[in-house]
Tab-separated table of C-alpha atoms and ligand atoms in Angstrom:
chain	number	residue	atom	x	y	z
A	1	UNK	CA	109.108	180.859	194.181
A	2	UNK	CA	106.824	182.710	196.175
A	3	UNK	CA	103.054	182.262	196.303
A	4	UNK	CA	101.037	185.402	196.206
A	5	UNK	CA	97.945	185.402	198.337
A	6	UNK	CA	94.621	187.130	197.969
A	7	UNK	CA	92.887	188.081	201.282
A	8	UNK	CA	89.236	188.046	201.422
A	9	UNK	CA	88.042	189.891	204.344
A	10	UNK	CA	89.940	191.411	206.310
A	11	UNK	CA	88.426	191.839	210.251
A	12	UNK	CA	89.410	190.086	213.115
A	13	UNK	CA	90.656	186.609	211.456
A	14	UNK	CA	91.674	187.971	207.662
A	15	UNK	CA	94.115	190.306	208.813
A	16	UNK	CA	95.870	187.756	211.691
A	17	UNK	CA	96.074	185.977	208.782
A	18	UNK	CA	97.865	188.401	206.266
A	19	UNK	CA	99.911	189.691	208.931
A	20	UNK	CA	100.752	185.827	209.947
A	21	UNK	CA	101.536	185.212	206.404
A	22	UNK	CA	103.337	188.475	205.668
A	23	UNK	CA	105.864	188.585	208.494
A	24	UNK	CA	106.201	185.167	209.689
A	25	UNK	CA	105.139	182.452	207.231
A	26	UNK	CA	108.115	181.871	204.121
A	27	UNK	CA	107.696	181.513	200.507
A	28	UNK	CA	104.239	184.030	201.091
A	29	UNK	CA	103.527	187.107	199.872
A	30	UNK	CA	100.292	189.327	200.195
A	31	UNK	CA	99.503	191.142	196.822
A	32	UNK	CA	95.712	191.853	197.433
A	33	UNK	CA	93.110	192.394	200.405
A	34	UNK	CA	89.330	192.882	199.935
A	35	UNK	CA	86.937	194.090	202.107
A	36	UNK	CA	83.616	195.263	202.889
A	37	UNK	CA	84.807	198.127	205.117
A	38	UNK	CA	86.968	199.778	202.270
A	39	UNK	CA	88.768	201.720	205.037
A	40	UNK	CA	89.383	198.751	206.954
A	41	UNK	CA	90.968	197.257	203.333
A	42	UNK	CA	93.384	200.116	202.894
A	43	UNK	CA	94.674	200.294	205.975
A	44	UNK	CA	95.564	196.917	205.897
A	45	UNK	CA	97.246	196.837	202.780
A	46	UNK	CA	99.305	199.968	203.352
A	47	UNK	CA	100.164	198.443	206.177
A	48	UNK	CA	102.021	194.776	203.188
A	49	UNK	CA	102.700	196.884	201.007
A	50	UNK	CA	99.851	195.035	199.239
A	51	UNK	CA	96.974	196.678	196.659
A	52	UNK	CA	93.052	196.604	197.566
A	53	UNK	CA	90.196	195.559	195.103
A	54	UNK	CA	86.301	196.506	195.747
A	55	UNK	CA	84.704	192.349	195.626
A	56	UNK	CA	85.851	189.002	196.110
A	57	UNK	CA	85.355	187.913	192.592
A	58	UNK	CA	88.009	190.406	191.724
A	59	UNK	CA	90.605	189.137	194.092
A	60	UNK	CA	89.826	186.009	192.836
A	61	UNK	CA	90.642	186.374	189.376
A	62	UNK	CA	92.939	188.586	189.667
A	63	UNK	CA	96.396	187.434	187.852
A	64	UNK	CA	98.583	188.823	190.694
A	65	UNK	CA	96.619	185.841	192.860
A	66	UNK	CA	98.016	182.735	192.942
A	67	UNK	CA	95.804	181.407	196.189
A	68	UNK	CA	93.175	182.834	197.945
A	69	UNK	CA	92.406	183.221	201.487
A	70	UNK	CA	88.905	183.369	203.068
A	71	UNK	CA	87.944	184.940	206.320
A	72	UNK	CA	84.400	186.339	205.011
A	73	UNK	CA	80.665	186.381	206.691
A	74	UNK	CA	80.338	182.173	207.052
A	75	UNK	CA	77.358	183.154	204.895
A	76	UNK	CA	79.978	183.966	202.290
A	77	UNK	CA	82.616	181.162	202.012
A	78	UNK	CA	80.526	178.764	199.850
A	79	UNK	CA	80.114	181.628	196.952
A	80	UNK	CA	83.599	182.283	197.534
A	81	UNK	CA	85.163	179.019	197.442
A	82	UNK	CA	82.933	177.917	194.209
A	83	UNK	CA	84.142	181.254	192.527
A	84	UNK	CA	87.888	179.910	193.383
A	85	UNK	CA	87.590	176.751	192.328
A	86	UNK	CA	85.827	178.295	188.607
A	87	UNK	CA	89.425	180.235	188.629
A	88	UNK	CA	91.484	176.797	189.577
A	89	UNK	CA	92.722	178.467	192.489
A	90	UNK	CA	94.093	177.043	195.630
A	91	UNK	CA	91.681	178.450	198.598
A	92	UNK	CA	92.218	178.203	202.514
A	93	UNK	CA	88.521	178.468	204.295
A	94	UNK	CA	88.086	179.641	207.485
A	95	UNK	CA	85.700	177.099	209.241
A	96	UNK	CA	83.082	176.060	209.068
A	97	UNK	CA	83.396	175.510	204.365
A	98	UNK	CA	79.886	176.452	205.084
A	99	UNK	CA	76.982	176.570	207.396
A	100	UNK	CA	74.371	174.396	205.894
A	101	UNK	CA	74.833	170.420	204.515
A	102	UNK	CA	73.710	171.524	200.839
A	103	UNK	CA	76.179	174.126	200.244
A	104	UNK	CA	79.099	172.517	201.232
A	105	UNK	CA	78.251	169.039	199.572
A	106	UNK	CA	77.955	171.778	196.143
A	107	UNK	CA	81.572	172.391	196.762
A	108	UNK	CA	82.683	168.077	197.539
A	109	UNK	CA	80.871	167.711	194.148
A	110	UNK	CA	81.928	170.697	192.206
A	111	UNK	CA	85.834	169.668	193.422
A	112	UNK	CA	86.038	165.968	192.545
A	113	UNK	CA	84.208	167.103	188.978
A	114	UNK	CA	87.444	168.535	188.282
A	115	UNK	CA	89.240	165.575	188.946
A	116	UNK	CA	92.397	167.239	189.955
A	117	UNK	CA	95.335	164.720	192.355
A	118	UNK	CA	95.310	167.635	194.314
A	119	UNK	CA	92.295	168.962	196.053
A	120	UNK	CA	92.109	173.135	195.456
A	121	UNK	CA	90.129	173.606	198.810
A	122	UNK	CA	91.730	172.983	202.397
A	123	UNK	CA	89.589	174.277	205.721
A	124	UNK	CA	90.566	176.770	208.872
A	125	UNK	CA	90.168	173.872	211.179
A	126	UNK	CA	93.847	174.981	213.029
A	127	UNK	CA	92.850	172.826	216.072
A	128	UNK	CA	95.294	169.957	214.342
A	129	UNK	CA	97.831	172.077	214.148
A	130	UNK	CA	98.344	173.044	217.740
A	131	UNK	CA	100.578	171.382	219.104
A	132	UNK	CA	98.778	171.024	222.732
A	133	UNK	CA	96.142	169.063	220.582
A	134	UNK	CA	98.787	166.935	218.766
A	135	UNK	CA	101.016	166.043	221.496
A	136	UNK	CA	97.355	164.993	223.831
A	137	UNK	CA	96.469	162.702	220.001
A	138	UNK	CA	99.607	161.496	219.771
A	139	UNK	CA	99.215	160.000	223.847
A	140	UNK	CA	96.157	158.866	223.281
A	141	UNK	CA	96.964	156.562	220.045
A	142	UNK	CA	99.965	155.462	222.400
A	143	UNK	CA	97.945	153.538	224.062
A	144	UNK	CA	99.271	155.141	227.347
A	145	UNK	CA	95.971	155.877	228.736
A	146	UNK	CA	94.190	152.619	227.294
A	147	UNK	CA	90.741	152.642	225.166
A	148	UNK	CA	89.254	156.184	225.220
A	149	UNK	CA	85.759	156.343	227.150
A	150	UNK	CA	85.187	159.406	227.582
A	151	UNK	CA	85.934	162.903	225.864
A	152	UNK	CA	85.735	165.915	227.857
A	153	UNK	CA	85.720	169.846	226.022
A	154	UNK	CA	84.647	172.664	227.425
A	155	UNK	CA	84.685	176.312	224.733
A	156	UNK	CA	84.162	179.520	226.334
A	157	UNK	CA	84.793	182.953	224.538
A	158	UNK	CA	84.014	186.155	226.750
A	159	UNK	CA	81.281	187.083	224.595
A	160	UNK	CA	79.682	186.566	221.148
A	161	UNK	CA	79.869	187.670	217.909
A	162	UNK	CA	76.843	190.520	216.994
A	163	UNK	CA	74.204	188.097	215.114
A	164	UNK	CA	74.653	185.060	215.860
A	165	UNK	CA	72.164	182.696	217.031
A	166	UNK	CA	71.678	179.511	218.586
A	167	UNK	CA	72.660	177.331	215.592
A	168	UNK	CA	75.431	179.433	215.045
A	169	UNK	CA	76.863	178.985	217.948
A	170	UNK	CA	77.586	174.899	216.649
A	171	UNK	CA	78.839	176.330	212.994
A	172	UNK	CA	80.856	178.870	213.992
A	173	UNK	CA	82.293	177.777	217.463
A	174	UNK	CA	81.766	174.172	218.283
A	175	UNK	CA	82.260	173.170	214.714
A	176	UNK	CA	85.716	173.353	215.740
A	177	UNK	CA	85.003	170.254	218.797
A	178	UNK	CA	83.297	168.685	216.428
A	179	UNK	CA	86.015	168.319	213.614
A	180	UNK	CA	88.347	167.721	216.790
A	181	UNK	CA	86.906	164.445	218.010
A	182	UNK	CA	87.098	162.046	215.256
A	183	UNK	CA	89.963	163.807	214.633
A	184	UNK	CA	91.665	162.723	217.897
A	185	UNK	CA	89.851	159.419	218.249
A	186	UNK	CA	89.907	158.498	214.494
A	187	UNK	CA	86.650	157.983	214.446
A	188	UNK	CA	83.575	159.612	212.777
A	189	UNK	CA	80.458	160.840	215.210
A	190	UNK	CA	77.460	159.215	214.551
A	191	UNK	CA	74.870	160.206	217.143
A	192	UNK	CA	74.051	163.524	218.729
A	193	UNK	CA	72.183	165.060	221.244
A	194	UNK	CA	71.889	168.539	222.228
A	195	UNK	CA	71.021	169.650	225.972
A	196	UNK	CA	70.821	173.094	227.253
A	197	UNK	CA	69.957	174.826	230.814
A	198	UNK	CA	68.877	178.236	231.574
A	199	UNK	CA	70.247	180.904	229.446
A	200	UNK	CA	72.687	183.656	230.591
A	201	UNK	CA	71.041	187.138	230.633
A	202	UNK	CA	73.984	188.801	229.065
A	203	UNK	CA	72.661	187.490	225.397
A	204	UNK	CA	68.804	187.728	224.150
A	205	UNK	CA	69.859	186.156	220.754
A	206	UNK	CA	70.514	182.887	221.939
A	207	UNK	CA	70.768	179.681	224.135
A	208	UNK	CA	73.682	180.301	226.120
A	209	UNK	CA	76.048	177.689	227.207
A	210	UNK	CA	74.453	174.959	225.193
A	211	UNK	CA	75.672	170.747	226.402
A	212	UNK	CA	76.693	168.390	223.013
A	213	UNK	CA	76.585	164.997	223.369
A	214	UNK	CA	78.444	163.196	220.577
A	215	UNK	CA	78.805	159.206	220.536
A	216	UNK	CA	81.678	158.328	217.788
A	217	UNK	CA	81.457	155.146	216.175
A	218	UNK	CA	83.930	153.211	218.179
A	219	UNK	CA	81.617	153.783	220.809
A	220	UNK	CA	83.145	156.367	222.708
A	221	UNK	CA	80.983	160.144	223.879
A	222	UNK	CA	82.101	163.137	223.626
A	223	UNK	CA	81.004	166.086	226.077
A	224	UNK	CA	81.148	169.448	225.486
A	225	UNK	CA	80.171	172.455	226.777
A	226	UNK	CA	80.071	175.499	224.813
A	227	UNK	CA	79.273	179.084	225.875
A	228	UNK	CA	79.831	181.915	223.892
A	229	UNK	CA	79.251	184.715	226.741
A	230	UNK	CA	80.958	182.986	229.476
A	231	UNK	CA	82.595	186.715	230.002
A	232	UNK	CA	85.591	185.493	232.521
A	233	UNK	CA	87.842	184.760	229.906
A	234	UNK	CA	88.474	182.818	226.610
A	235	UNK	CA	88.683	178.916	227.770
A	236	UNK	CA	89.040	176.023	226.032
A	237	UNK	CA	89.212	172.149	227.533
A	238	UNK	CA	90.121	168.680	226.752
A	239	UNK	CA	90.316	165.413	228.783
A	240	UNK	CA	90.476	161.915	227.585
A	241	UNK	CA	89.577	159.941	229.896
A	242	UNK	CA	89.898	155.634	228.551
A	243	UNK	CA	90.314	152.380	230.556
A	244	UNK	CA	93.468	153.700	232.443
A	245	UNK	CA	93.760	156.808	232.426
A	246	UNK	CA	93.193	160.111	231.308
A	247	UNK	CA	95.085	162.859	229.481
A	248	UNK	CA	94.295	166.504	228.929
A	249	UNK	CA	95.579	169.688	227.171
A	250	UNK	CA	97.119	172.173	229.672
A	251	UNK	CA	95.304	175.300	231.169
A	252	UNK	CA	95.069	177.772	228.445
A	253	UNK	CA	96.577	180.840	230.808
A	254	UNK	CA	99.382	183.575	229.351
A	255	UNK	CA	100.310	184.666	232.297
A	256	UNK	CA	100.137	183.018	236.546
A	257	UNK	CA	100.558	186.398	239.109
A	258	UNK	CA	101.625	185.511	242.655
A	259	UNK	CA	100.362	188.888	245.304
A	260	UNK	CA	99.227	189.503	248.586
A	261	UNK	CA	98.777	185.932	249.277
A	262	UNK	CA	96.793	185.180	246.155
A	263	UNK	CA	98.062	183.410	242.832
A	264	UNK	CA	95.990	184.253	240.059
A	265	UNK	CA	95.888	182.870	236.107
A	266	UNK	CA	95.235	185.363	233.264
A	267	UNK	CA	93.394	184.285	230.314
A	268	UNK	CA	93.121	185.191	226.659
A	269	UNK	CA	90.474	188.027	225.534
A	270	UNK	CA	90.314	185.526	222.778
A	271	UNK	CA	91.558	182.688	220.898
A	272	UNK	CA	94.378	184.027	219.013
A	273	UNK	CA	96.856	184.276	221.847
A	274	UNK	CA	96.404	180.323	222.120
A	275	UNK	CA	96.427	178.997	218.671
A	276	UNK	CA	98.758	181.919	217.320
A	277	UNK	CA	101.377	179.365	216.798
A	278	UNK	CA	98.171	176.208	215.253
A	279	UNK	CA	97.588	179.332	212.487
A	280	UNK	CA	101.208	180.046	211.690
A	281	UNK	CA	101.878	176.349	211.529
A	282	UNK	CA	98.659	176.072	209.203
A	283	UNK	CA	99.259	178.561	207.009
A	284	UNK	CA	102.855	177.481	206.404
A	285	UNK	CA	101.576	174.225	206.038
A	286	UNK	CA	99.488	175.248	203.534
A	287	UNK	CA	102.287	177.416	201.194
A	288	UNK	CA	104.576	174.665	201.672
A	289	UNK	CA	102.568	172.580	199.922
A	290	UNK	CA	101.471	174.872	196.667
A	291	UNK	CA	105.179	175.268	196.600
A	292	UNK	CA	105.812	171.640	196.734
A	293	UNK	CA	102.449	170.726	194.207
A	294	UNK	CA	101.727	168.121	197.368
A	295	UNK	CA	98.275	167.573	198.222
A	296	UNK	CA	97.584	170.014	201.103
A	297	UNK	CA	98.185	168.561	204.654
A	298	UNK	CA	95.111	170.643	206.059
A	299	UNK	CA	91.087	169.297	206.574
A	300	UNK	CA	89.437	169.010	203.592
A	301	UNK	CA	86.245	169.652	202.073
A	302	UNK	CA	85.101	166.693	202.273
A	303	UNK	CA	86.079	167.153	206.787
A	304	UNK	CA	84.701	170.666	206.140
A	305	UNK	CA	80.970	169.064	204.408
A	306	UNK	CA	81.173	166.695	207.659
A	307	UNK	CA	81.616	168.807	210.473
A	308	UNK	CA	78.498	170.379	208.799
A	309	UNK	CA	76.915	167.398	208.952
A	310	UNK	CA	77.386	166.396	212.438
A	311	UNK	CA	76.198	170.814	213.173
A	312	UNK	CA	73.515	169.863	211.264
A	313	UNK	CA	72.128	166.870	213.414
A	314	UNK	CA	73.162	168.923	216.361
A	315	UNK	CA	70.383	171.235	215.150
A	316	UNK	CA	68.257	169.631	214.227
A	317	UNK	CA	68.237	167.671	217.527
A	318	UNK	CA	67.958	171.309	218.849
A	319	UNK	CA	64.773	171.654	217.175
A	320	UNK	CA	63.444	168.566	218.199
A	321	UNK	CA	64.131	168.205	221.917
A	322	UNK	CA	67.379	167.518	222.645
A	323	UNK	CA	66.415	164.201	220.733
A	324	UNK	CA	69.184	161.689	220.044
A	325	UNK	CA	69.969	162.360	216.524
A	326	UNK	CA	71.687	160.137	213.713
A	327	UNK	CA	74.333	162.208	211.923
A	328	UNK	CA	73.204	161.753	207.707
A	329	UNK	CA	76.580	161.424	206.001
A	330	UNK	CA	75.073	161.304	202.660
B	401	ISE	C1	86.062	181.813	216.179
B	401	ISE	O1	85.493	182.120	214.832
B	401	ISE	C2	86.803	181.052	216.365
B	401	ISE	O2	87.504	180.582	215.423
B	401	ISE	C3	87.667	180.659	218.092
B	401	ISE	O3	88.602	180.068	217.232
B	401	ISE	C4	86.368	179.987	218.267
B	401	ISE	O4	87.053	179.957	219.429
B	401	ISE	C5	85.565	180.978	218.371
B	401	ISE	O5	84.178	180.798	219.427
B	401	ISE	C6	84.743	180.985	217.185
B	401	ISE	O6	83.576	182.409	217.220
């Protein structure tokens, strides 16, 4: 069986997903793409022998689309996921499920109301499919470092995408650490705090960097420094410190160069080279589940809602001078 996939939004991530589905995922065929930039959609459609439609609504309703990938702007996710639910079509929505708690909650309610055995909505928290994170989680769960006490993360981009603000640093970038923290520790984030040093002169539209404190129900404390205009390279770090040891991701370097009495390590420009295999594994797992007609092993709409609830608490803390803020899961 072949799952015919429609891709909404073929900018950076959508084009990547479409090509990965086309070249490296078995059981999938990209049949339809759409983008607000029609020329961009046409070029990709030509490359993949797919067709284009003018709108997301048309794509979701298309008879030659069995399942949908949403990689449009974060602000469009909720409406497009809702349209997929209306059409009873499985959808893999890039993170965040939606930037606001109300939108995410409405989607969870809408999906629940369908009463289906297997949920239709999957959310693209691809770090759950990144081998080093999986190995880190296995190590923590094996007990080799004892009870986890502290998690230290860094999330750095070369430069921020245009049009964002301090809140979108949390809902678009740090949302990955929010998801991976509770996944890694197996414990929900119950309380947060937001802090900031002076801001970089390279971006006047947002506070950058930001320091986020996430306290999980198990009593561990997670610190995230998120710096979306760090200039030097794309860098993601995570170390879990336990009672008897520590375990961390290896450095995300793509190349080491030894020359002229120096040793240098090269960083990727963005997240795609670092997480390419995780994206591929995530897409394959999604397609395999659709073919086998079993529940998707990806993050669910509820996981997407929980992550956005934590993000909302962080934004509240940001707007209240960094006050410690409880996460509201209602
Ligand atoms: C981007 O949207 C991603 O999903 C990347 O994984 C993340 O590192 C980056 O900060 C986001 O802007």
